[in-house]
CSV table of C-alpha atoms and ligand atoms in Angstrom, one decimal:
chain,number,residue,atom,x,y,z
A,104,MET,CA,49.8,52.0,-29.6
A,105,SER,CA,50.2,48.9,-27.5
A,106,GLN,CA,46.9,46.9,-27.0
A,107,PRO,CA,45.6,45.6,-24.0
A,108,SER,CA,45.5,41.7,-24.3
A,109,THR,CA,42.2,40.4,-25.8
A,110,GLN,CA,42.7,36.8,-24.2
A,111,GLY,CA,43.5,35.5,-20.5
A,112,PRO,CA,45.8,32.6,-20.2
A,113,LYS,CA,43.1,29.7,-20.5
A,114,SER,CA,41.9,31.4,-23.8
A,115,ALA,CA,45.3,31.5,-24.9
A,116,ASP,CA,46.0,27.9,-24.3
A,117,LEU,CA,42.8,26.8,-26.1
A,118,PHE,CA,43.6,29.2,-29.1
A,119,THR,CA,46.9,27.6,-29.3
A,120,GLN,CA,45.6,24.2,-29.5
A,121,ALA,CA,42.6,25.3,-31.8
A,122,LYS,CA,45.3,26.3,-34.3
A,123,THR,CA,46.5,22.8,-34.7
A,124,LEU,CA,43.2,21.5,-35.5
A,125,ILE,CA,40.9,24.2,-37.0
A,126,PRO,CA,42.0,26.3,-39.7
A,127,GLY,CA,43.1,29.9,-38.1
A,128,GLY,CA,41.6,28.3,-34.7
A,129,VAL,CA,38.1,29.5,-35.5
A,130,ASN,CA,34.8,28.0,-37.4
A,131,SER,CA,33.9,31.2,-38.7
A,132,PRO,CA,36.5,33.8,-40.0
A,133,VAL,CA,34.9,36.8,-38.3
A,134,ARG,CA,35.8,35.5,-34.9
A,135,ALA,CA,39.6,35.7,-35.5
A,136,PHE,CA,40.1,39.4,-34.6
A,137,ARG,CA,42.0,39.7,-37.5
A,138,SER,CA,41.0,43.2,-38.6
A,139,VAL,CA,41.5,44.6,-34.8
A,140,GLY,CA,44.5,42.6,-33.8
A,141,GLY,CA,44.7,40.3,-30.6
A,142,ASN,CA,43.1,36.9,-30.8
A,143,PRO,CA,39.9,35.6,-29.8
A,144,PHE,CA,38.7,34.6,-26.1
A,145,PHE,CA,37.0,31.5,-25.6
A,146,VAL,CA,33.5,31.7,-24.0
A,147,ASP,CA,32.5,29.6,-21.1
A,148,ARG,CA,29.0,30.4,-20.6
A,149,ALA,CA,26.5,33.3,-21.4
A,150,LYS,CA,23.4,34.4,-19.8
A,151,GLY,CA,21.1,37.4,-20.6
A,152,SER,CA,23.1,40.4,-21.8
A,153,ARG,CA,26.4,39.0,-20.6
A,154,VAL,CA,29.2,36.4,-21.4
A,155,TRP,CA,31.9,35.0,-19.3
A,156,ASP,CA,35.1,33.8,-20.9
A,157,VAL,CA,37.0,30.6,-19.8
A,158,ASP,CA,39.3,33.1,-17.5
A,159,GLY,CA,36.3,34.4,-15.7
A,160,ARG,CA,36.1,37.6,-17.2
A,161,GLU,CA,32.4,39.1,-17.5
A,162,LEU,CA,31.6,41.2,-20.6
A,163,LEU,CA,28.6,43.0,-21.4
A,164,ASP,CA,27.6,41.7,-25.1
A,165,TYR,CA,26.4,43.7,-28.1
A,166,VAL,CA,27.3,40.9,-30.3
A,167,GLY,CA,24.4,38.6,-29.5
A,168,THR,CA,25.9,35.8,-31.2
A,169,TRP,CA,25.8,37.9,-34.4
A,170,GLY,CA,21.9,38.7,-34.2
A,171,PRO,CA,20.1,35.7,-32.8
A,172,ALA,CA,20.2,36.6,-29.1
A,173,ILE,CA,17.3,39.0,-29.4
A,174,LEU,CA,16.1,38.0,-25.8
A,175,GLY,CA,19.5,38.2,-24.6
A,176,HIS,CA,21.6,34.8,-24.0
A,177,ALA,CA,19.9,31.5,-23.1
A,178,PRO,CA,16.6,32.8,-22.2
A,179,ASP,CA,14.7,30.5,-19.7
A,180,VAL,CA,11.8,30.1,-22.3
A,181,VAL,CA,14.3,28.9,-24.9
A,182,VAL,CA,16.2,26.6,-22.8
A,183,ASP,CA,13.0,25.0,-21.4
A,184,ALA,CA,11.6,24.5,-24.8
A,185,VAL,CA,14.6,22.9,-26.3
A,186,ARG,CA,14.6,20.7,-22.9
A,187,THR,CA,11.1,19.6,-23.4
A,188,ALA,CA,11.5,19.1,-27.3
A,189,ALA,CA,14.9,17.1,-26.8
A,190,ALA,CA,13.3,14.8,-24.5
A,191,ASN,CA,11.2,13.6,-27.2
A,192,GLY,CA,13.9,13.3,-29.5
A,193,VAL,CA,16.2,15.4,-31.2
A,194,SER,CA,15.8,14.6,-34.9
A,195,PHE,CA,13.5,12.7,-36.8
A,196,GLY,CA,13.8,13.2,-40.5
A,197,ILE,CA,10.0,12.7,-40.4
A,198,PRO,CA,7.5,15.4,-40.3
A,199,ASN,CA,6.9,16.7,-36.9
A,200,PRO,CA,4.0,19.2,-35.7
A,201,TYR,CA,6.5,22.2,-34.5
A,202,GLU,CA,7.1,22.5,-38.5
A,203,VAL,CA,3.6,23.3,-38.9
A,204,GLU,CA,3.6,25.6,-36.0
A,205,ILE,CA,6.3,27.8,-37.0
A,206,ALA,CA,5.2,28.1,-40.8
A,207,GLU,CA,1.8,29.3,-39.5
A,208,LEU,CA,3.7,31.7,-37.2
A,209,ILE,CA,5.9,33.0,-40.0
A,210,ARG,CA,2.9,33.7,-42.3
A,211,ASP,CA,1.0,35.5,-39.6
A,212,TRP,CA,4.1,37.8,-38.9
A,213,VAL,CA,5.5,38.2,-42.4
A,214,PRO,CA,2.5,38.1,-44.8
A,215,SER,CA,4.5,38.3,-48.1
A,216,VAL,CA,5.6,34.7,-47.1
A,217,GLU,CA,2.5,32.6,-48.1
A,218,LYS,CA,4.7,29.2,-47.9
A,219,VAL,CA,7.9,28.8,-46.3
A,220,ARG,CA,10.7,26.1,-46.1
A,221,MET,CA,13.0,25.5,-43.2
A,222,VAL,CA,16.7,25.2,-43.6
A,223,ASN,CA,19.8,25.2,-41.2
A,224,SER,CA,21.3,28.5,-42.1
A,225,GLY,CA,21.0,31.8,-43.6
A,226,THR,CA,23.7,30.9,-46.3
A,227,GLU,CA,21.3,28.0,-47.1
A,228,ALA,CA,18.1,30.5,-47.5
A,229,THR,CA,19.8,32.8,-49.8
A,230,MET,CA,21.4,30.1,-51.7
A,231,SER,CA,18.1,28.1,-51.9
A,232,ALA,CA,16.1,31.4,-52.6
A,233,ILE,CA,18.3,32.3,-55.8
A,234,ARG,CA,18.2,28.7,-57.3
A,235,LEU,CA,14.4,29.1,-56.9
A,236,ALA,CA,14.4,32.4,-58.5
A,237,ARG,CA,16.4,31.1,-61.2
A,238,GLY,CA,14.0,27.8,-61.8
A,239,TYR,CA,11.0,29.7,-61.6
A,240,THR,CA,12.3,32.4,-64.0
A,241,GLY,CA,14.2,30.4,-66.3
A,242,ARG,CA,17.0,33.1,-66.3
A,243,SER,CA,20.4,33.1,-64.8
A,244,LYS,CA,21.7,36.7,-63.9
A,245,VAL,CA,21.4,37.9,-60.4
A,246,VAL,CA,21.6,41.5,-59.3
A,247,LYS,CA,23.3,42.1,-55.8
A,248,PHE,CA,24.3,45.2,-54.2
A,249,ASP,CA,27.8,46.6,-53.3
A,250,GLY,CA,28.5,45.6,-49.3
A,251,CYS,CA,25.5,43.2,-48.8
A,252,TYR,CA,26.5,40.0,-47.4
A,253,HIS,CA,24.1,37.1,-48.3
A,254,GLY,CA,26.1,34.3,-46.7
A,255,HIS,CA,29.0,32.4,-48.6
A,256,VAL,CA,27.0,31.3,-51.7
A,257,ASP,CA,29.3,30.8,-54.6
A,258,SER,CA,27.7,33.3,-56.8
A,259,LEU,CA,26.9,36.0,-54.1
A,260,LEU,CA,30.5,36.0,-53.0
A,261,VAL,CA,31.4,39.0,-55.2
A,262,ALA,CA,32.8,41.8,-54.0
A,263,ALA,CA,32.1,45.5,-54.8
A,264,GLY,CA,33.7,46.8,-57.6
A,265,SER,CA,34.7,50.5,-58.1
A,266,GLY,CA,33.0,52.8,-60.4
A,267,ALA,CA,29.0,52.9,-60.8
A,268,LEU,CA,28.7,49.2,-62.1
A,269,THR,CA,30.7,45.9,-61.6
A,270,GLN,CA,30.4,42.7,-63.5
A,271,GLY,CA,31.1,40.2,-61.0
A,272,THR,CA,34.4,38.8,-60.2
A,273,PRO,CA,34.9,36.4,-57.5
A,274,ASP,CA,35.5,37.5,-54.0
A,275,SER,CA,37.0,34.2,-52.6
A,276,ALA,CA,39.4,31.4,-54.2
A,277,GLY,CA,37.5,28.5,-55.3
A,278,VAL,CA,34.4,30.4,-57.0
A,279,PRO,CA,34.9,30.1,-60.7
A,280,ALA,CA,34.7,33.3,-62.7
A,281,GLY,CA,31.8,31.8,-64.7
A,282,PHE,CA,29.9,31.6,-61.7
A,283,ALA,CA,30.5,35.0,-60.5
A,284,ALA,CA,29.7,36.4,-63.8
A,285,GLU,CA,26.2,35.9,-63.4
A,286,THR,CA,26.3,38.1,-60.6
A,287,ILE,CA,26.1,41.8,-61.3
A,288,VAL,CA,26.9,44.3,-58.4
A,289,VAL,CA,25.5,47.8,-58.0
A,290,PRO,CA,26.2,50.6,-55.4
A,291,PHE,CA,23.4,50.7,-52.9
A,292,ASN,CA,21.0,53.5,-53.1
A,293,ASP,CA,22.0,54.2,-56.9
A,294,ARG,CA,18.9,54.3,-58.9
A,295,GLU,CA,20.5,55.2,-62.0
A,296,ALA,CA,22.9,52.2,-62.2
A,297,LEU,CA,20.0,49.8,-61.5
A,298,GLU,CA,18.2,51.6,-64.4
A,299,ARG,CA,21.1,51.0,-66.7
A,300,VAL,CA,21.6,47.5,-65.8
A,301,PHE,CA,18.1,46.6,-66.2
A,302,ALA,CA,17.7,48.5,-69.5
A,303,GLU,CA,20.7,46.4,-70.9
A,304,GLN,CA,20.1,42.8,-69.2
A,305,GLY,CA,16.5,43.1,-67.8
A,306,GLU,CA,15.6,39.9,-69.6
A,307,ASP,CA,18.4,37.8,-68.4
A,308,ILE,CA,18.0,38.8,-64.6
A,309,ALA,CA,16.2,36.1,-62.6
A,310,ALA,CA,16.7,37.8,-59.2
A,311,LEU,CA,17.4,41.1,-57.4
A,312,ILE,CA,18.4,40.5,-54.0
A,313,LEU,CA,19.3,42.8,-51.0
A,314,GLU,CA,19.5,43.5,-47.3
A,315,PRO,CA,16.8,45.8,-47.1
A,316,ILE,CA,18.7,47.6,-44.6
A,317,PRO,CA,22.4,46.6,-45.1
A,318,ALA,CA,23.9,45.8,-42.1
A,319,ASN,CA,27.3,44.0,-43.1
A,320,ALA,CA,29.0,47.1,-44.1
A,321,GLY,CA,28.1,49.1,-41.1
A,322,LEU,CA,24.4,49.9,-41.1
A,323,ILE,CA,23.4,51.6,-44.1
A,324,LEU,CA,19.9,53.2,-44.5
A,325,PRO,CA,18.1,53.1,-47.6
A,326,ASP,CA,17.3,56.3,-49.4
A,327,GLU,CA,13.4,57.4,-49.0
A,328,GLY,CA,11.5,55.3,-51.7
A,329,PHE,CA,14.3,53.1,-52.5
A,330,HIS,CA,12.2,49.7,-51.9
A,331,ALA,CA,9.3,51.1,-53.9
A,332,PHE,CA,11.7,51.9,-56.7
A,333,LEU,CA,13.2,48.3,-56.6
A,334,ARG,CA,9.5,46.7,-56.4
A,335,GLU,CA,8.4,48.6,-59.5
A,336,LEU,CA,11.7,47.8,-61.4
A,337,THR,CA,11.7,44.4,-60.9
A,338,THR,CA,7.9,43.8,-61.4
A,339,LYS,CA,8.3,45.5,-64.7
A,340,ASN,CA,11.4,43.2,-65.9
A,341,GLY,CA,9.8,39.8,-64.4
A,342,THR,CA,12.5,39.5,-62.0
A,343,VAL,CA,12.1,38.0,-58.5
A,344,LEU,CA,12.7,40.6,-55.9
A,345,ILE,CA,14.4,38.6,-52.6
A,346,PHE,CA,14.6,40.6,-49.3
A,347,ASP,CA,17.5,39.1,-47.4
A,348,GLU,CA,16.3,39.4,-44.1
A,349,VAL,CA,18.4,37.2,-42.1
A,350,MET,CA,19.7,39.8,-40.2
A,351,THR,CA,16.7,42.3,-40.0
A,352,GLY,CA,13.8,39.8,-40.0
A,353,PHE,CA,11.9,39.4,-36.4
A,354,ARG,CA,14.5,41.7,-35.4
A,355,VAL,CA,13.7,45.3,-36.5
A,356,ALA,CA,10.0,44.6,-36.2
A,357,LYS,CA,7.8,41.5,-36.3
A,358,GLY,CA,7.5,41.6,-40.1
A,359,GLY,CA,11.0,42.8,-40.5
A,360,VAL,CA,12.2,45.6,-42.9
A,361,GLN,CA,9.2,44.8,-45.2
A,362,GLU,CA,6.8,45.6,-42.2
A,363,LEU,CA,8.4,48.9,-41.8
A,364,VAL,CA,8.7,50.0,-45.4
A,365,GLY,CA,5.4,48.5,-46.7
A,366,ILE,CA,6.7,46.8,-49.6
A,367,THR,CA,6.0,43.3,-50.5
A,368,PRO,CA,9.1,41.1,-52.0
A,369,ASP,CA,8.3,37.8,-53.8
A,370,LEU,CA,10.8,36.0,-51.6
A,371,THR,CA,12.2,36.6,-48.1
A,372,ALA,CA,15.3,34.8,-46.9
A,373,MET,CA,15.4,34.4,-42.9
A,374,GLY,CA,17.9,33.1,-40.3
A,375,LYS,CA,19.3,34.4,-36.9
A,376,VAL,CA,16.6,35.4,-34.6
A,377,ILE,CA,14.0,32.8,-36.1
A,378,GLY,CA,16.0,30.0,-34.6
A,379,GLY,CA,16.5,31.1,-30.9
A,380,GLY,CA,20.2,30.6,-31.1
A,381,LEU,CA,20.0,27.2,-32.8
A,382,PRO,CA,21.2,26.7,-36.5
A,383,VAL,CA,18.2,27.6,-38.4
A,384,GLY,CA,17.2,29.6,-41.6
A,385,ALA,CA,14.0,29.7,-43.9
A,386,PHE,CA,13.0,31.1,-47.0
A,387,GLY,CA,9.4,31.8,-48.4
A,388,GLY,CA,7.2,33.9,-50.3
A,389,ARG,CA,4.4,34.0,-52.8
A,390,ALA,CA,2.9,30.6,-53.2
A,391,GLU,CA,3.1,30.2,-56.8
A,392,ILE,CA,7.0,30.5,-56.7
A,393,MET,CA,7.4,28.3,-53.6
A,394,ASP,CA,5.4,25.5,-55.2
A,395,CYS,CA,8.2,25.3,-57.8
A,396,LEU,CA,10.2,23.5,-55.2
A,397,ALA,CA,10.5,19.6,-55.1
A,398,PRO,CA,8.4,17.6,-54.4
A,399,LEU,CA,6.0,19.7,-56.0
A,400,GLY,CA,8.0,21.4,-58.8
A,401,PRO,CA,11.5,20.9,-60.6
A,402,VAL,CA,13.7,23.0,-58.2
A,403,TYR,CA,15.5,20.5,-56.0
A,404,GLN,CA,16.1,21.7,-52.3
A,405,ALA,CA,16.6,19.4,-49.2
A,406,GLY,CA,18.1,19.1,-45.7
A,407,THR,CA,18.5,16.1,-43.5
A,408,LEU,CA,18.1,18.3,-40.4
A,409,SER,CA,15.8,20.8,-41.7
A,410,GLY,CA,12.8,21.6,-39.5
A,411,ASN,CA,14.2,19.5,-36.5
A,412,PRO,CA,12.3,19.8,-33.4
A,413,LEU,CA,15.0,21.3,-31.2
A,414,ALA,CA,15.6,24.3,-33.7
A,415,MET,CA,11.8,24.8,-34.3
A,416,ALA,CA,11.0,24.6,-30.8
A,417,ALA,CA,13.6,27.1,-29.9
A,418,GLY,CA,12.7,29.6,-32.4
A,419,LEU,CA,8.8,29.2,-31.6
A,420,ALA,CA,9.6,29.8,-28.0
A,421,GLN,CA,11.8,33.0,-28.9
A,422,LEU,CA,9.3,34.5,-31.2
A,423,ARG,CA,6.2,33.9,-28.8
A,424,GLU,CA,8.1,35.4,-25.9
A,425,MET,CA,8.9,38.5,-28.0
A,426,GLU,CA,5.4,39.0,-28.6
A,427,ARG,CA,4.3,38.4,-25.1
A,428,ILE,CA,6.6,40.8,-23.6
A,429,ASP,CA,6.1,43.4,-26.4
A,430,GLY,CA,9.9,43.2,-27.2
A,431,TYR,CA,10.2,45.1,-30.3
A,432,ALA,CA,8.7,48.2,-28.2
A,433,HIS,CA,11.2,47.7,-25.4
A,434,LEU,CA,14.1,47.3,-27.8
A,435,GLU,CA,13.2,50.6,-29.3
A,436,LYS,CA,13.0,52.3,-26.0
A,437,LEU,CA,16.7,51.0,-25.2
A,438,GLY,CA,17.9,51.8,-28.7
A,439,ALA,CA,16.6,55.4,-28.4
A,440,ARG,CA,18.5,55.7,-25.0
A,441,LEU,CA,21.8,54.5,-26.4
A,442,GLU,CA,21.5,56.7,-29.3
A,443,ALA,CA,20.5,60.0,-27.5
A,444,GLY,CA,23.5,59.1,-24.9
A,445,LEU,CA,25.8,58.5,-28.0
A,446,ARG,CA,24.8,61.9,-29.8
A,447,GLY,CA,25.4,63.7,-26.6
A,448,ILE,CA,28.8,62.1,-26.2
A,449,LEU,CA,29.8,63.2,-29.6
A,450,ALA,CA,28.4,66.5,-29.3
A,451,ASP,CA,30.5,67.0,-25.9
A,452,ILE,CA,33.6,65.7,-27.5
A,453,GLY,CA,33.1,67.8,-30.6
A,454,ARG,CA,33.4,65.0,-33.1
A,455,PRO,CA,30.1,64.2,-35.1
A,456,LEU,CA,30.7,60.7,-36.2
A,457,THR,CA,28.0,59.3,-38.4
A,458,LEU,CA,25.7,57.2,-36.3
A,459,HIS,CA,22.9,54.8,-37.8
A,460,ARG,CA,20.3,53.0,-35.7
A,461,VAL,CA,17.0,50.9,-36.5
A,462,GLY,CA,15.6,49.9,-33.4
A,463,SER,CA,17.9,47.5,-31.6
A,464,MET,CA,20.6,47.6,-34.5
A,465,PHE,CA,23.0,50.3,-34.4
A,466,CYS,CA,26.5,51.4,-36.0
A,467,LEU,CA,28.6,54.2,-35.3
A,468,PHE,CA,30.9,54.8,-38.2
A,469,PHE,CA,34.4,56.3,-37.5
A,470,ASN,CA,33.5,58.9,-40.2
A,471,GLU,CA,31.9,62.2,-40.0
A,472,LYS,CA,30.4,62.1,-43.3
A,473,PRO,CA,27.1,60.7,-44.7
A,474,VAL,CA,27.2,57.0,-45.2
A,475,ARG,CA,24.8,56.0,-48.1
A,476,ASN,CA,26.7,53.0,-49.7
A,477,LEU,CA,29.8,50.7,-49.3
A,478,GLN,CA,32.2,53.2,-50.6
A,479,ASP,CA,31.1,55.7,-48.0
A,480,SER,CA,31.3,53.0,-45.2
A,481,MET,CA,34.7,52.0,-46.3
A,482,ALA,CA,36.0,55.6,-45.6
A,483,SER,CA,35.9,54.7,-41.7
A,484,ASP,CA,39.0,55.1,-39.8
A,485,GLY,CA,39.9,51.6,-39.1
A,486,ALA,CA,42.8,52.5,-37.0
A,487,VAL,CA,40.8,54.6,-34.6
A,488,PHE,CA,38.3,51.9,-34.3
A,489,ASN,CA,40.7,49.5,-33.3
A,490,THR,CA,41.9,51.8,-30.3
A,491,PHE,CA,38.4,52.2,-29.4
A,492,PHE,CA,37.5,48.2,-29.7
A,493,HIS,CA,40.5,47.4,-27.6
A,494,SER,CA,39.5,50.1,-25.1
A,495,THR,CA,35.9,49.2,-24.4
A,496,LEU,CA,36.9,45.3,-24.4
A,497,ALA,CA,39.4,46.0,-21.7
A,498,ASP,CA,36.7,48.0,-19.8
A,499,GLY,CA,34.3,44.8,-20.1
A,500,VAL,CA,32.2,45.9,-23.1
A,501,TYR,CA,32.2,43.6,-26.1
A,502,PHE,CA,31.5,45.2,-29.7
A,503,ALA,CA,32.0,43.1,-32.7
A,504,PRO,CA,35.7,43.0,-33.7
A,505,SER,CA,35.4,44.7,-36.9
A,506,ALA,CA,34.4,48.5,-37.8
A,507,TYR,CA,32.0,47.3,-40.4
A,508,GLU,CA,29.6,45.1,-38.2
A,509,THR,CA,26.3,46.2,-36.6
A,510,GLY,CA,25.6,46.2,-32.9
A,511,PHE,CA,22.7,44.3,-31.4
A,512,ILE,CA,20.6,45.4,-28.2
A,513,SER,CA,18.9,42.6,-26.5
A,514,CYS,CA,15.6,42.7,-24.3
A,515,ALA,CA,17.7,41.5,-21.5
A,516,HIS,CA,19.9,44.6,-21.5
A,517,SER,CA,18.9,47.1,-18.8
A,518,GLU,CA,18.7,50.6,-18.8
A,519,ALA,CA,21.7,50.5,-16.6
A,520,ASP,CA,23.7,48.4,-18.7
A,521,ILE,CA,22.9,51.1,-21.7
A,522,ASP,CA,24.1,53.7,-19.2
A,523,HIS,CA,27.1,51.9,-18.1
A,524,THR,CA,28.0,51.3,-21.9
A,525,LEU,CA,27.8,55.0,-22.6
A,526,GLU,CA,30.4,55.6,-19.9
A,527,VAL,CA,32.5,52.9,-21.3
A,528,VAL,CA,32.1,54.4,-24.8
A,529,GLU,CA,32.8,58.0,-23.9
A,530,ALA,CA,36.1,56.7,-22.4
A,531,GLY,CA,36.9,54.8,-25.6
A,532,LEU,CA,36.1,57.5,-28.0
A,533,ARG,CA,38.1,60.0,-25.8
A,534,LYS,CA,40.9,57.6,-26.2
A,535,ALA,CA,40.7,56.9,-29.8
A,536,LEU,CA,39.8,60.3,-31.1
A,537,LEU,CA,41.4,62.7,-28.8
A,538,SER,CA,44.8,61.3,-27.6
B,729,PMP,N1,22.4,37.1,-44.9
B,729,PMP,C1,22.8,37.9,-44.2
B,729,PMP,C2,22.1,39.3,-44.4
B,729,PMP,C3,23.5,37.8,-43.0
B,729,PMP,O1,23.9,39.0,-42.3
B,729,PMP,C4,24.0,36.6,-42.9
B,729,PMP,C5,25.0,36.1,-41.9
B,729,PMP,N2,25.7,37.1,-41.2
B,729,PMP,C6,23.8,35.6,-43.9
B,729,PMP,C7,23.0,35.7,-44.9
B,729,PMP,C8,24.3,34.1,-44.0
B,729,PMP,O2,23.8,33.7,-42.6
B,729,PMP,P1,24.5,32.5,-41.8
B,729,PMP,O3,25.8,32.8,-41.5
B,729,PMP,O4,23.7,31.7,-41.0
B,729,PMP,O5,24.9,31.3,-43.1
């Protein structure tokens, strides 16, 4: 089926130029539209629930800069806070008061984080948390789940394997097999596989890292009691339990998934929402573990721009505004409206696709079977998704250009936005599934 164009003429010119200067024309591969076909459009500006491309097209956005934009794009409170901070200097490399304020706010919202260190991306947060867990335990192996993405950290760029259990092999050129061999991959929600791994190698396992609600292979829901099982297993084996809440932290609740499920990890990686759209990550947890970091302890970790005033001011402004407007309750209402509408449409057209939602995060799998892990998620019909994606984009609604991404609603989306989206989605689904 021929696809509508994803670019206007100005975007097309910019992309032609970009490709001569930037590998693939993009600074992060997910932006390249590779899996859906077509080419990326270039953004001129964004505000609230909308982005406008350089050709003047307006789009209703459910990507939200891949998670950070929980208040919508360019919220006034964040823009004002950045402006005020910038007037006093954009970076010092010397401690500033915002760093203390945001650390205190994080500790208040996420009680498992007794101490925290700010970094510049989610990747830095998970990379540092892993190094810290290894330094703290004196062990080297790491267990991760199939389909969980933790940034482009060498030892975590290990793909899923088939079968119940895979000793890691690298998922990217440039990652030495020896690094990947330190990573053990198990399917999500698979207690038996975990028990086997820990029975065989428990004494060598420094950390178990997971997205507590995986959101990078569609949106996968944990089985009842799964986190409690992980907590027990890691405590028994002296393994550091790391929740990667880069996506879910400050998004599904003030305290992330750990608040929703009542489980206390040893370390938490954070990012996205916490930075208000500026480049921010953080990792934190038990003081006893965090105090192994330099300058107190032997685990080295550093950053020229870490804790810089613009990023801290943006994050603080965003989080305080979420609290002021009771943003999480509002997002739950919008999410429920979208979910109810989608379920109604699926029933009307007689195709019960699997739909998962947690608050403002949602994923419609192009698959009618239950999805509990990566393998289930991969059963989605990519070709059908692509038709759906191009149809909704042509109608002015922007979902992420991949069947395996999670959608994000922001506080700037209105009920009318949701209702309009449902009309566009219905047309897209009819085209993709029925024609
Ligand atoms: N962890 C998770 C769960 C993520 O979703 C991401 C990014 N999508 C990362 C880590 C990496 O964050 P960043 O892209 O800021 O490096």
